Short mmCIF file of C-alpha atoms and ligand atoms in Angstrom, two decimals:
data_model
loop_
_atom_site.label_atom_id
_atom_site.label_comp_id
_atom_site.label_asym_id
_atom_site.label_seq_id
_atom_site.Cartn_x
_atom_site.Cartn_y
_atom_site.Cartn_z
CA UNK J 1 0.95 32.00 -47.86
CA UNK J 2 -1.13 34.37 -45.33
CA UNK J 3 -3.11 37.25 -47.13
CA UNK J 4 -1.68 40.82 -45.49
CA UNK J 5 -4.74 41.47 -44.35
CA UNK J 6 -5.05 44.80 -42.00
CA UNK J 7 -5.85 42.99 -39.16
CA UNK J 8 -2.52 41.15 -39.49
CA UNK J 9 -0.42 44.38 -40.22
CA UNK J 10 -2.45 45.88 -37.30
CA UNK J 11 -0.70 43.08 -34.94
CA UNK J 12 3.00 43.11 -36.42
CA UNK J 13 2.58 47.08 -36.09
CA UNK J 14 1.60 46.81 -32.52
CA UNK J 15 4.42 43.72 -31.71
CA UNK J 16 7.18 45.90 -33.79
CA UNK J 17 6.07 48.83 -31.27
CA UNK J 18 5.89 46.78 -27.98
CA UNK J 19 9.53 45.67 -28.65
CA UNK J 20 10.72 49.31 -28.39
CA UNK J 21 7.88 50.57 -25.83
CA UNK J 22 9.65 48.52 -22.76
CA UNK J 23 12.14 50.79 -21.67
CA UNK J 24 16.02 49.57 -22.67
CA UNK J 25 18.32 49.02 -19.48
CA UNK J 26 20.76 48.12 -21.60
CA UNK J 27 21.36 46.49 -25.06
CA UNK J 28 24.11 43.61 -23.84
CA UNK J 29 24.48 41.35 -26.96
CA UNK J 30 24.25 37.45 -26.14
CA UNK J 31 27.53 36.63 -26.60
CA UNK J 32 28.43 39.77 -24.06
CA UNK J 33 26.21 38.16 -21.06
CA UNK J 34 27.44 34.91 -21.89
CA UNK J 35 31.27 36.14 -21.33
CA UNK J 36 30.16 37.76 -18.59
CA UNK J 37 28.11 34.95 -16.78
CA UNK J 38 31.48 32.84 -18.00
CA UNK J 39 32.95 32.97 -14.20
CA UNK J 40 29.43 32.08 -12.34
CA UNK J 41 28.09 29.62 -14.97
CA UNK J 42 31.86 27.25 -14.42
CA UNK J 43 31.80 27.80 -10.51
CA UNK J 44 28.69 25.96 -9.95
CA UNK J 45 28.55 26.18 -6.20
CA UNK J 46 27.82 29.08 -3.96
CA UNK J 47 26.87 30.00 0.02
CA UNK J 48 24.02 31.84 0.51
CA UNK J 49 23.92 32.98 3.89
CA UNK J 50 21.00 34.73 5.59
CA UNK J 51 21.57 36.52 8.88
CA UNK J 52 20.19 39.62 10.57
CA UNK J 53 17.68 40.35 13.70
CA UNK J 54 15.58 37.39 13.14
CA UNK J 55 18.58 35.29 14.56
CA UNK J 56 17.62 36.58 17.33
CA UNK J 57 14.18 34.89 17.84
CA UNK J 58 15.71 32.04 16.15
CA UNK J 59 12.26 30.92 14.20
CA UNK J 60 12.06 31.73 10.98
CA UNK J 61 13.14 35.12 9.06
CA UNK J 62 9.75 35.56 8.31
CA UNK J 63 9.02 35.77 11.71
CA UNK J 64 7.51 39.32 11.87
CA UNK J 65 5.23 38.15 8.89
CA UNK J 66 4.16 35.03 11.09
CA UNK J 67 3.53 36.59 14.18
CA UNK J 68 2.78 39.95 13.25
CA UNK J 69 4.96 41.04 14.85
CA UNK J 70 5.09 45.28 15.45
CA UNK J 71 8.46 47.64 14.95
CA UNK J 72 8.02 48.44 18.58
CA UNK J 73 7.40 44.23 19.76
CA UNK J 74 10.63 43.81 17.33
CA UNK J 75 12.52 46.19 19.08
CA UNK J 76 13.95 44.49 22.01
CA UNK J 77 16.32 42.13 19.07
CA UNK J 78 17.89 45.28 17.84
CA UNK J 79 18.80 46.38 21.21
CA UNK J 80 19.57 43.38 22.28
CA UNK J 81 21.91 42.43 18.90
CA UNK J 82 25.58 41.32 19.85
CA UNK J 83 27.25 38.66 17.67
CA UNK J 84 30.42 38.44 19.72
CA UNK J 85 31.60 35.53 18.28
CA UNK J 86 31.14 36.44 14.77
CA UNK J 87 34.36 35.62 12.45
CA UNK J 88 34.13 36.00 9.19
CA UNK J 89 37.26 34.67 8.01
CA UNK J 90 36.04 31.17 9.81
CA UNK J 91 32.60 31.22 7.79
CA UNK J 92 35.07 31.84 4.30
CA UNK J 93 36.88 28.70 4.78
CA UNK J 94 34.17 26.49 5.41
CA UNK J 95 32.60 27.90 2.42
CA UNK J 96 35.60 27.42 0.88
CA UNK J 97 36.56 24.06 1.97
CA UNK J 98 32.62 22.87 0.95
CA UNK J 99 33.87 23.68 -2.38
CA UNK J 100 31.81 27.46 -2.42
CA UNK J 101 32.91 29.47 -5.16
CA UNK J 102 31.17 32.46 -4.63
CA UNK J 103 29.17 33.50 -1.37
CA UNK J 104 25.72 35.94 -1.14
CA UNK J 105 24.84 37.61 2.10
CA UNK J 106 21.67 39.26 3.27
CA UNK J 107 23.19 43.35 3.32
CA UNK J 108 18.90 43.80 4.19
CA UNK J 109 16.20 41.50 4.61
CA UNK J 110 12.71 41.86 4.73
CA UNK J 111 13.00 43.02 8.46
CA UNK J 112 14.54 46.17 7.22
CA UNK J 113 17.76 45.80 9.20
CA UNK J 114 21.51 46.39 7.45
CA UNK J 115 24.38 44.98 8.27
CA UNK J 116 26.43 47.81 6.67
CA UNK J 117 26.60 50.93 8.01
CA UNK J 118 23.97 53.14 5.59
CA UNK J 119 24.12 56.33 5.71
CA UNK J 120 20.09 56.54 5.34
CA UNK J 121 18.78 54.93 8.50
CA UNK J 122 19.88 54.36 12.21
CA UNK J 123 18.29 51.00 11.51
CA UNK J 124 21.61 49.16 11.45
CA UNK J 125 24.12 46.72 12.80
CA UNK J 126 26.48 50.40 13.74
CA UNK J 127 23.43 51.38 15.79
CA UNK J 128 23.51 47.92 18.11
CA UNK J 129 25.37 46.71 21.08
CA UNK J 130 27.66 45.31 18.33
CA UNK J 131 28.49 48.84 16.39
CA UNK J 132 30.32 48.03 13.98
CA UNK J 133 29.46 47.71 9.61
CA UNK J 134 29.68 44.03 10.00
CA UNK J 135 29.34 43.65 5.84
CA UNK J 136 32.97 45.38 5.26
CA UNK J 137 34.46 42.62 7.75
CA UNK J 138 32.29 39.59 5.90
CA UNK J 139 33.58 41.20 1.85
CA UNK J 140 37.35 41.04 3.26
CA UNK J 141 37.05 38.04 4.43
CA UNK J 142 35.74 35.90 1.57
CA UNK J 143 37.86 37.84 -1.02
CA UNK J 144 41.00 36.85 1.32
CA UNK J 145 39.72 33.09 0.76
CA UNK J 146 39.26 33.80 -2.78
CA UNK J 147 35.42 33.50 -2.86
CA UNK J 148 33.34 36.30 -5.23
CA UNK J 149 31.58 37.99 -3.13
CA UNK J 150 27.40 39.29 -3.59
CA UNK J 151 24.80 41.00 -1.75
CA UNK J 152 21.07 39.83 -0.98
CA UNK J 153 18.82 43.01 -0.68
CA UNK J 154 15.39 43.08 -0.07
CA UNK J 155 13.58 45.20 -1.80
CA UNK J 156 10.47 44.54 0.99
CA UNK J 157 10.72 46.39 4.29
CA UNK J 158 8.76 46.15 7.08
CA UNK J 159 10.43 48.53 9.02
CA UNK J 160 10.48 51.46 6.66
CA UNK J 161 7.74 54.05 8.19
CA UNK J 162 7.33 54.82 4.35
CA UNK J 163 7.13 51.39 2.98
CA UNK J 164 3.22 50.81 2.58
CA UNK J 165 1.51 47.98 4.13
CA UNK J 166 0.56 44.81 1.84
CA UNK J 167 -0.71 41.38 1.71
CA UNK J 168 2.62 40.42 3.01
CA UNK J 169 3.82 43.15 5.51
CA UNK J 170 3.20 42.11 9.40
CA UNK J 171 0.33 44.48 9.20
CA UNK J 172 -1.57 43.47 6.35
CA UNK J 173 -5.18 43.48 6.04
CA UNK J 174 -8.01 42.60 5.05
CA UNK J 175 -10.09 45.35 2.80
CA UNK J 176 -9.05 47.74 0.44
CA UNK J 177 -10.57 50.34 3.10
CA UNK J 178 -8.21 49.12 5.74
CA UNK J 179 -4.93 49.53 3.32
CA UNK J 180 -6.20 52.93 2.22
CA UNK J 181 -6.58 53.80 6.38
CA UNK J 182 -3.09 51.94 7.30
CA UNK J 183 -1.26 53.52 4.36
CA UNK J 184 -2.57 57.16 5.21
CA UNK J 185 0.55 59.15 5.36
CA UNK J 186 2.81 56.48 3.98
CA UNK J 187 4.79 57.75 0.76
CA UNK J 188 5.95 54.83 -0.99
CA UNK J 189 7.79 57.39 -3.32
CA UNK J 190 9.74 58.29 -0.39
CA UNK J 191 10.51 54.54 0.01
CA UNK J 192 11.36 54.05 -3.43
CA UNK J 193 14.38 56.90 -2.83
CA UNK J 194 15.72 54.88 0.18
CA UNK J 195 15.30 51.48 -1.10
CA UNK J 196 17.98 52.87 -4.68
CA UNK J 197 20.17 55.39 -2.11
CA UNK J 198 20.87 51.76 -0.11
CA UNK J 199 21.36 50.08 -3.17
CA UNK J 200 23.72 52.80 -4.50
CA UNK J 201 25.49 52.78 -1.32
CA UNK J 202 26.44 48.93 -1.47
CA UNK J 203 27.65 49.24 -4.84
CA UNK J 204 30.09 52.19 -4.13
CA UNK J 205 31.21 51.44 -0.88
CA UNK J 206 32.49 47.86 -1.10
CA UNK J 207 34.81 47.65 -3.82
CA UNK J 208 33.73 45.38 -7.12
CA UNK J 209 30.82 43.42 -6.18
CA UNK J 210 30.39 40.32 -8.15
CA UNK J 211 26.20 38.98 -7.47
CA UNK J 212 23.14 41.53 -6.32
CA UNK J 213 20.68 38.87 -5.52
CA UNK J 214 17.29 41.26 -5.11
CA UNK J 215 13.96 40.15 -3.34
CA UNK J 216 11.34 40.15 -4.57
CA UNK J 217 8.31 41.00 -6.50
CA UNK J 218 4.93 39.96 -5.68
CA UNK J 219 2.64 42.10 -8.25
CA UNK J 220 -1.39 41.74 -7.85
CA UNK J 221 -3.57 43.06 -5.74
CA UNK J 222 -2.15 44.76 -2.27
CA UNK J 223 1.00 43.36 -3.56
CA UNK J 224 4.21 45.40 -5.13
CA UNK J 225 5.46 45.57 -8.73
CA UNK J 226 8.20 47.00 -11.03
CA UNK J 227 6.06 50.08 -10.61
CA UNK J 228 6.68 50.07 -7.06
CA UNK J 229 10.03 49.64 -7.19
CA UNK J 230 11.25 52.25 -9.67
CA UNK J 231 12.65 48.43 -11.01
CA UNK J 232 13.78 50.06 -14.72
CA UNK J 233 15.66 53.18 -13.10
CA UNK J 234 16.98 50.79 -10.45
CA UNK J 235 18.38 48.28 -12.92
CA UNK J 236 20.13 50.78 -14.98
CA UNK J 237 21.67 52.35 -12.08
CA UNK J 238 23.22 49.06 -10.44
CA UNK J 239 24.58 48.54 -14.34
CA UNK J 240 26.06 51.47 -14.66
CA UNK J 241 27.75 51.43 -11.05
CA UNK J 242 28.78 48.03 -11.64
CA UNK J 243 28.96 46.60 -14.95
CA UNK J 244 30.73 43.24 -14.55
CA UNK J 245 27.79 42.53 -11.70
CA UNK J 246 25.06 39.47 -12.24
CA UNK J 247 21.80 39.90 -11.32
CA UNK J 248 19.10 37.93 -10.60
CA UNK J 249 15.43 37.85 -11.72
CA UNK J 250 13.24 39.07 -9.13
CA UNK J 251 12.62 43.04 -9.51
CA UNK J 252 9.90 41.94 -11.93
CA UNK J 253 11.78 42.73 -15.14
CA UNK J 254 11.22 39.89 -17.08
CA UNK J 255 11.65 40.76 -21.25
CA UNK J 256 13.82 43.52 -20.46
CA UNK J 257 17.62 43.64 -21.43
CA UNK J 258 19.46 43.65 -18.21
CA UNK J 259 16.53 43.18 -15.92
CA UNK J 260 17.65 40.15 -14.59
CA UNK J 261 20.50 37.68 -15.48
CA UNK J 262 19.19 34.38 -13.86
CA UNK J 263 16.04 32.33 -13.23
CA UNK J 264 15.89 31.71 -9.50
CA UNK J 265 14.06 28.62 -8.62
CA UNK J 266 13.84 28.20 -4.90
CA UNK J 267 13.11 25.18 -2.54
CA UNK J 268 12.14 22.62 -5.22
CA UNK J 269 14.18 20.38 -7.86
CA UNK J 270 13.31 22.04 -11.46
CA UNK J 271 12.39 18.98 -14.17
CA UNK J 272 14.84 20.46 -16.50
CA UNK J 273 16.42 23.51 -17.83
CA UNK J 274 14.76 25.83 -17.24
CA UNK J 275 13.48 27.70 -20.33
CA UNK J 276 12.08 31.70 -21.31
CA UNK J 277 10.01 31.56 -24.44
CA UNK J 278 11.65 28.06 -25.71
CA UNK J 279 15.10 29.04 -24.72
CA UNK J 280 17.48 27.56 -21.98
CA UNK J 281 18.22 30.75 -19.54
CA UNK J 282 20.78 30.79 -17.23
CA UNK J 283 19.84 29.41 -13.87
CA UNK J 284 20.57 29.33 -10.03
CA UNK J 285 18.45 27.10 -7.49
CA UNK J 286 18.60 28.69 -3.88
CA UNK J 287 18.32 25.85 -0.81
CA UNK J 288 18.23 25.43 2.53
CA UNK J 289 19.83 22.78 4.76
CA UNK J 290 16.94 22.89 6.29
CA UNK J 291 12.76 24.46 6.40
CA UNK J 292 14.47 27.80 7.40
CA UNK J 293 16.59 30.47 5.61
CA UNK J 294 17.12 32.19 9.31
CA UNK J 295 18.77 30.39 11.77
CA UNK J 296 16.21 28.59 13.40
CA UNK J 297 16.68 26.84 16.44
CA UNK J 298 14.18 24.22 16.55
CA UNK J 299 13.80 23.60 13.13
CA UNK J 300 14.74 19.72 12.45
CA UNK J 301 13.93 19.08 8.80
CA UNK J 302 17.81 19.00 7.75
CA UNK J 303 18.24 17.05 4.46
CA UNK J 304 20.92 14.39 4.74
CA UNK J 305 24.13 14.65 2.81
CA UNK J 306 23.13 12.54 0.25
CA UNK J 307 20.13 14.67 -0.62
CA UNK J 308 22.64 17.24 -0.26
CA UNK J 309 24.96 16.10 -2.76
CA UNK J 310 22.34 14.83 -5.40
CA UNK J 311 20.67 18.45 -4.97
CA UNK J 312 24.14 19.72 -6.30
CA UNK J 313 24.46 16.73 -9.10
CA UNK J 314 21.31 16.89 -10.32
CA UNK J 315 21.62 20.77 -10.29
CA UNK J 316 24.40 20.61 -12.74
CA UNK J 317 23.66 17.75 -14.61
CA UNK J 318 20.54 20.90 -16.06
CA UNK J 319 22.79 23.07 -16.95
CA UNK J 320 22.59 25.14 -13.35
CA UNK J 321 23.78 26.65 -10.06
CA UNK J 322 23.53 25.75 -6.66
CA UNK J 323 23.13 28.31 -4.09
CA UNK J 324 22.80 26.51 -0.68
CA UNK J 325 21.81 28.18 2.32
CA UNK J 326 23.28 28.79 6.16
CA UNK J 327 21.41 31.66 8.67
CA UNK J 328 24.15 32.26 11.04
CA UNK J 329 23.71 32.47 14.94
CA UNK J 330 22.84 35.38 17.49
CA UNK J 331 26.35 35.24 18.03
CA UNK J 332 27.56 35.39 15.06
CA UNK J 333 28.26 31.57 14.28
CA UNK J 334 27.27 29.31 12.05
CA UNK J 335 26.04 25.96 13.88
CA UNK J 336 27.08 22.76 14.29
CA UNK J 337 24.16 21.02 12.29
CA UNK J 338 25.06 23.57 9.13
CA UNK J 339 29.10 23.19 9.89
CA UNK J 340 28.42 19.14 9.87
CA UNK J 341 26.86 19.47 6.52
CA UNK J 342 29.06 21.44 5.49
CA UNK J 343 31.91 19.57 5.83
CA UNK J 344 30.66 15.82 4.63
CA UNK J 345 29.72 17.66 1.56
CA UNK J 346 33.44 19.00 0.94
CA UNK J 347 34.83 15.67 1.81
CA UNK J 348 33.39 14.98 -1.28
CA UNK J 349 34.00 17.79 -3.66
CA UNK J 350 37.76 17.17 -2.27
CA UNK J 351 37.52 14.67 -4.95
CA UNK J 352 34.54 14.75 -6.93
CA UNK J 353 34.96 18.82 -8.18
CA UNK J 354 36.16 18.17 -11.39
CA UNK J 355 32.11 16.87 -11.83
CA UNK J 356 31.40 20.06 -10.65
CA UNK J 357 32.96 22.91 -11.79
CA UNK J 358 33.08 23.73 -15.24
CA UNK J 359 30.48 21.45 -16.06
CA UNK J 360 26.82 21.09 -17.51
CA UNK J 361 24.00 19.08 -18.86
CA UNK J 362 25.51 16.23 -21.31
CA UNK J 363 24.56 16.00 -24.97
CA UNK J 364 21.30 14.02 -25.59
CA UNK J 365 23.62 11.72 -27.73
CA UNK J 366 24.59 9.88 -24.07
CA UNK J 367 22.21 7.62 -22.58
CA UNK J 368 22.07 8.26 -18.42
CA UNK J 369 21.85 4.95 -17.25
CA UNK J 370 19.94 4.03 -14.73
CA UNK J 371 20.36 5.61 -11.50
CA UNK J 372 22.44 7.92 -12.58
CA UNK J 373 23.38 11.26 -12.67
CA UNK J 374 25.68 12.57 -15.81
CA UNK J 375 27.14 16.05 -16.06
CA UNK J 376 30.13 16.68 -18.98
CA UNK J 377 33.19 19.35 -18.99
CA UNK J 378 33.10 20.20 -22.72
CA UNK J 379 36.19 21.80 -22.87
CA UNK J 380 38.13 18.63 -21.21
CA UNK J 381 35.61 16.34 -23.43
CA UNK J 382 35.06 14.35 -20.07
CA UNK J 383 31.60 12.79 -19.04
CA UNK J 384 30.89 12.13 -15.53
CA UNK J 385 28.83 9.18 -14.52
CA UNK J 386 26.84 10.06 -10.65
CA UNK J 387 26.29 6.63 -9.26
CA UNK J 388 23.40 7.33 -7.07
CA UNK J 389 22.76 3.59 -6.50
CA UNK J 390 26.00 1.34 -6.26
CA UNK J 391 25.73 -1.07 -9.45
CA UNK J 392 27.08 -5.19 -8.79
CA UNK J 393 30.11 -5.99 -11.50
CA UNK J 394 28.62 -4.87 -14.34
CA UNK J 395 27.74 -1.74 -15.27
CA UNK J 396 26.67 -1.53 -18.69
CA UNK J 397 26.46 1.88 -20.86
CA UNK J 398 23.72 1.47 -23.74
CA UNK J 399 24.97 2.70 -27.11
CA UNK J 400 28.34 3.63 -25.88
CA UNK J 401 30.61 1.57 -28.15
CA UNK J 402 33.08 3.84 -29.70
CA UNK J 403 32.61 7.14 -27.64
CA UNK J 404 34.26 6.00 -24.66
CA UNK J 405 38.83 6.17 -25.25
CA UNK J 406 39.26 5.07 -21.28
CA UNK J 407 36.92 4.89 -18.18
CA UNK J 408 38.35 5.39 -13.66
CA UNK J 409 37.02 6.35 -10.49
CA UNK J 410 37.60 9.95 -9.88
CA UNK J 411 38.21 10.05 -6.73
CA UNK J 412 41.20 7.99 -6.65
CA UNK J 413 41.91 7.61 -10.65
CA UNK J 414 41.93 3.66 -10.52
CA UNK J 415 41.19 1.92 -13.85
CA UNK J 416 37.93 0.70 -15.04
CA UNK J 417 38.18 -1.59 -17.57
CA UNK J 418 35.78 -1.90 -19.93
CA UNK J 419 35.49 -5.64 -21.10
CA UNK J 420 32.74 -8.48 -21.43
CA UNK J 421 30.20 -8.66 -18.89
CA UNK J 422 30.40 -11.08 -15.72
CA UNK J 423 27.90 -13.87 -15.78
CA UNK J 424 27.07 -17.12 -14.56
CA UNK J 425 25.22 -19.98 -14.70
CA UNK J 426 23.02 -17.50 -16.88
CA UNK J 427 24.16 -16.09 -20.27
CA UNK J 428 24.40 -12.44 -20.39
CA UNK J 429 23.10 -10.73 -23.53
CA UNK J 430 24.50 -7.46 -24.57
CA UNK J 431 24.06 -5.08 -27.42
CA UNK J 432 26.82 -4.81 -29.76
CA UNK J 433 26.78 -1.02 -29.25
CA UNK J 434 27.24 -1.13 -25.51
CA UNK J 435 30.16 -1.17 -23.34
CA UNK J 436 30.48 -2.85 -19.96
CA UNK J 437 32.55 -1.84 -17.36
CA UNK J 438 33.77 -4.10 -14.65
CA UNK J 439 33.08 -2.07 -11.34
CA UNK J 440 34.34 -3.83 -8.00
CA UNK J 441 31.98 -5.68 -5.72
CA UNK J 442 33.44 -3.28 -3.12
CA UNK J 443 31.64 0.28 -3.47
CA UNK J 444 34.41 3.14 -3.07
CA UNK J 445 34.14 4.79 0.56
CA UNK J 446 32.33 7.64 -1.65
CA UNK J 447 28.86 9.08 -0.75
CA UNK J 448 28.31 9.44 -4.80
CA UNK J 449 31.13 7.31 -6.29
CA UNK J 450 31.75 9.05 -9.76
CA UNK J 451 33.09 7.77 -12.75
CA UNK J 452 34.85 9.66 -15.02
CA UNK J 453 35.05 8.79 -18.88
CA UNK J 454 37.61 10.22 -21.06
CA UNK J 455 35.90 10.37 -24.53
CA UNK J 456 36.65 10.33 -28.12
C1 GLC L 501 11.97 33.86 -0.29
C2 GLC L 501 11.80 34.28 1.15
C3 GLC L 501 13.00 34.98 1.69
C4 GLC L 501 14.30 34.37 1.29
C5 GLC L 501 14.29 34.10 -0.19
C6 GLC L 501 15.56 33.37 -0.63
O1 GLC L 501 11.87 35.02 -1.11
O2 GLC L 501 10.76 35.22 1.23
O3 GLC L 501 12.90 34.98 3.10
O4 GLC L 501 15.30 35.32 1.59
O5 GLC L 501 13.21 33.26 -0.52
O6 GLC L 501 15.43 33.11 -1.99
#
């Protein structure tokens, strides 16, 4: 037993302190953000969809950052912005038919720009050759479809002539001298006003908003922190507006109630659930078809629809959420490469959903054989088997005996039976715990054929 010594009551003091010295946002219980998660954590699959000025250039919507681009060089796209074939309704139903549950949309990116018609800048889709609030016509659209609906905002922007320059803005620079010179004038106060009055304004003027997906933090030096964006006040603002509303993780809140809802691991495949201090946290991976969140012309590093579909398996199959990525046109359409995708990977969910939605990682107690993919519906009591390679006959499950009441193909519910293993002229050992099932020479016309096992 560890003496009390007053060094050690000296550091449970200072942790019992700490706990209350981070400001509360909120004091949800678990079981509160786990019934309200309930909806987002069963739909599994969403459309993230990134579109503004940088469409325009068609390279990248980092493309001021790149190219340093100046307010006055970037000019000529806001003038010049006219999506005149842009129809909401038709980006909803391919979301929809892809198997989307919910859909995010960029209301600001990093370029500053809104697509809904603020009442604190000029700099905005009202003000261009298009003038109209093209976010009212994009919420209407996907709530006709059925879709839940969120907003991307970007808590960076390079536009703002209050927003100070940093180690990311398209005028960053080298010395702290420089920033102090570039910066002279700039009142990032004044920024910090704008940046909650715009985030106010989108969640009063568009009816119940389901997902504010913010971006993003990038403390250090020359870079921008809770601090700088009044995060705390924020947060407790955007709860208060909208209570029901998930948020994600990036206004550099972590440890505080309500900060953020989600972990938001972007562009790579996580290794496994992803944990905070030991424990599984919710989770949402954000992708791109391709190397581009803006439409970008000639990009060509499109992932198949293989990689497509694993990216969504394997996503599940850890307990999280896809959020997969299309940057609309100049003219307001979403293109052909993205629309091809698209639909291959709703030919399968047309069949294969019930792997999706609903579902998460499976218990430890069932072995994924190999190459494989599980994910398991707890409340149906249903494993589903991902065959990511195409197995010949037999297709044994290692200590399955007895957990397994009946075993088909989910796409067309055809019978698999489970019965000795197929072997000749060579005698096929198997352990008395496992179960074989006899799978046709034939593989199913499925990209990922899925099996589905109905358990005990
Ligand atoms: C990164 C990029 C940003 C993109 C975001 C999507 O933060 O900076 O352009 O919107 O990822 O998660």
């Amino acid at each position: 037993m560890m003496k009390a010594t007053p060094f050690l009551l000296g550091l449970v003091f200072l942790g019992f302190v700490s706990s209350f010295a981070q400001e509360k946002i909120w004091n949800e219980t678990a079981e509160q953000k786990e019934k309200r998660l309930k909806w987002w954590t069963e739909d599994r699959f969403g459309m993230f969809i990134h579109w503004g000025l940088y469409a325009l250039p068609a390279r990248h919507e980092w493309v001021r950052n790149r190219e340093r681009i100046t307010n006055e060089d970037y000019q000529k796209y806001f003038e010049q912005f006219n999506p005149d074939l842009y129809n909401p309704r038709e980006w909803a139903k391919m979301a929809k038919r892809a198997g989307m549950k919910y859909a995010v949309i960029t209301s600001k990116h990093h370029e500053g720009f809104t697509l809904f018609d603020s009442q604190h800048t000029d700099y905005k889709a009202t003000n261009t050759p298009y003038g109209k609030d093209l976010l009212r016509e994009w919420v209407e659209a996907f709530r006709a479809e059925g879709l839940k609906i969120g907003f991307y905002y970007s808590l960076i922007d390079w536009h703002h002539p209050h927003f100070t320059v940093d180690r990311i803005h398209p005028l960053r620079k080298e010395t702290a001298a420089e920033y102090r010179k570039v910066n002279k004038g700039r009142d990032m106060a004044k920024y910090r006003k704008y940046l909650h009055d715009q985030v106010r304004e989108i969640l009063t003027d568009y009816g119940e908003v389901d997902i504010l997906w913010l971006d993003f933090s990038y403390p250090g030096e020359f870079g921008k922190d809770r601090e700088d964006w009044g995060s705390v006040e924020l947060l407790k603002m955007v709860r208060e507006l909208q209570p029901k509303i998930i948020v994600n993780n990036r206004a550099d809140l972590e440890g505080f109630n309500g900060g953020g809802d989600f972990v938001t691991p972007e562009q790579f495949k996580v290794p496994e659930w992803p944990t905070v201090n030991g424990e599984k946290v919710p989770w949402e991976t954000c992708q791109t078809f391709s190397g581009s969140w803006g439409y970008y012309r000639d990009e060509n590093t499109w992932k198949n629809t293989k990689q497509l579909l694993v990216l969504l398996i394997e996503t599940v199959s850890k307990g999280g959420n896809l959020l997969l990525n299309v940057g609309p046109t100049a003219r307001g359409t979403i293109d052909e490469r993205a629309q091809h995708s698209l639909k291959r990977i709703g030919d399968w969910m047309k069949f294969n959903s019930p792997s999706i939605y609903g579902c998460t990682q499976a218990p430890k107690s069932y072995k994924v054989p190999q190459n494989t993919l599980l994910t398991y519906n707890k409340k149906k009591h249903r494993l589903y088997v991902h065959l990511l390679d195409y197995p010949l006959q037999n297709f044994v499950l290692e200590d399955y005996k007895g957990k397994v009441k009946y075993a088909q193909f989910l796409h067309d519910g055809s019978e698999i039976q489970m019965k000795e293993p197929y072997g000749h002229a060579f005698d096929f050992e198997m352990g008395e715990k496992d179960v074989n099932l006899a799978l046709p020479v034939v593989k199913p016309n499925m990209e990922i054929p899925v099996i589905e096992l109905i358990l005990h």
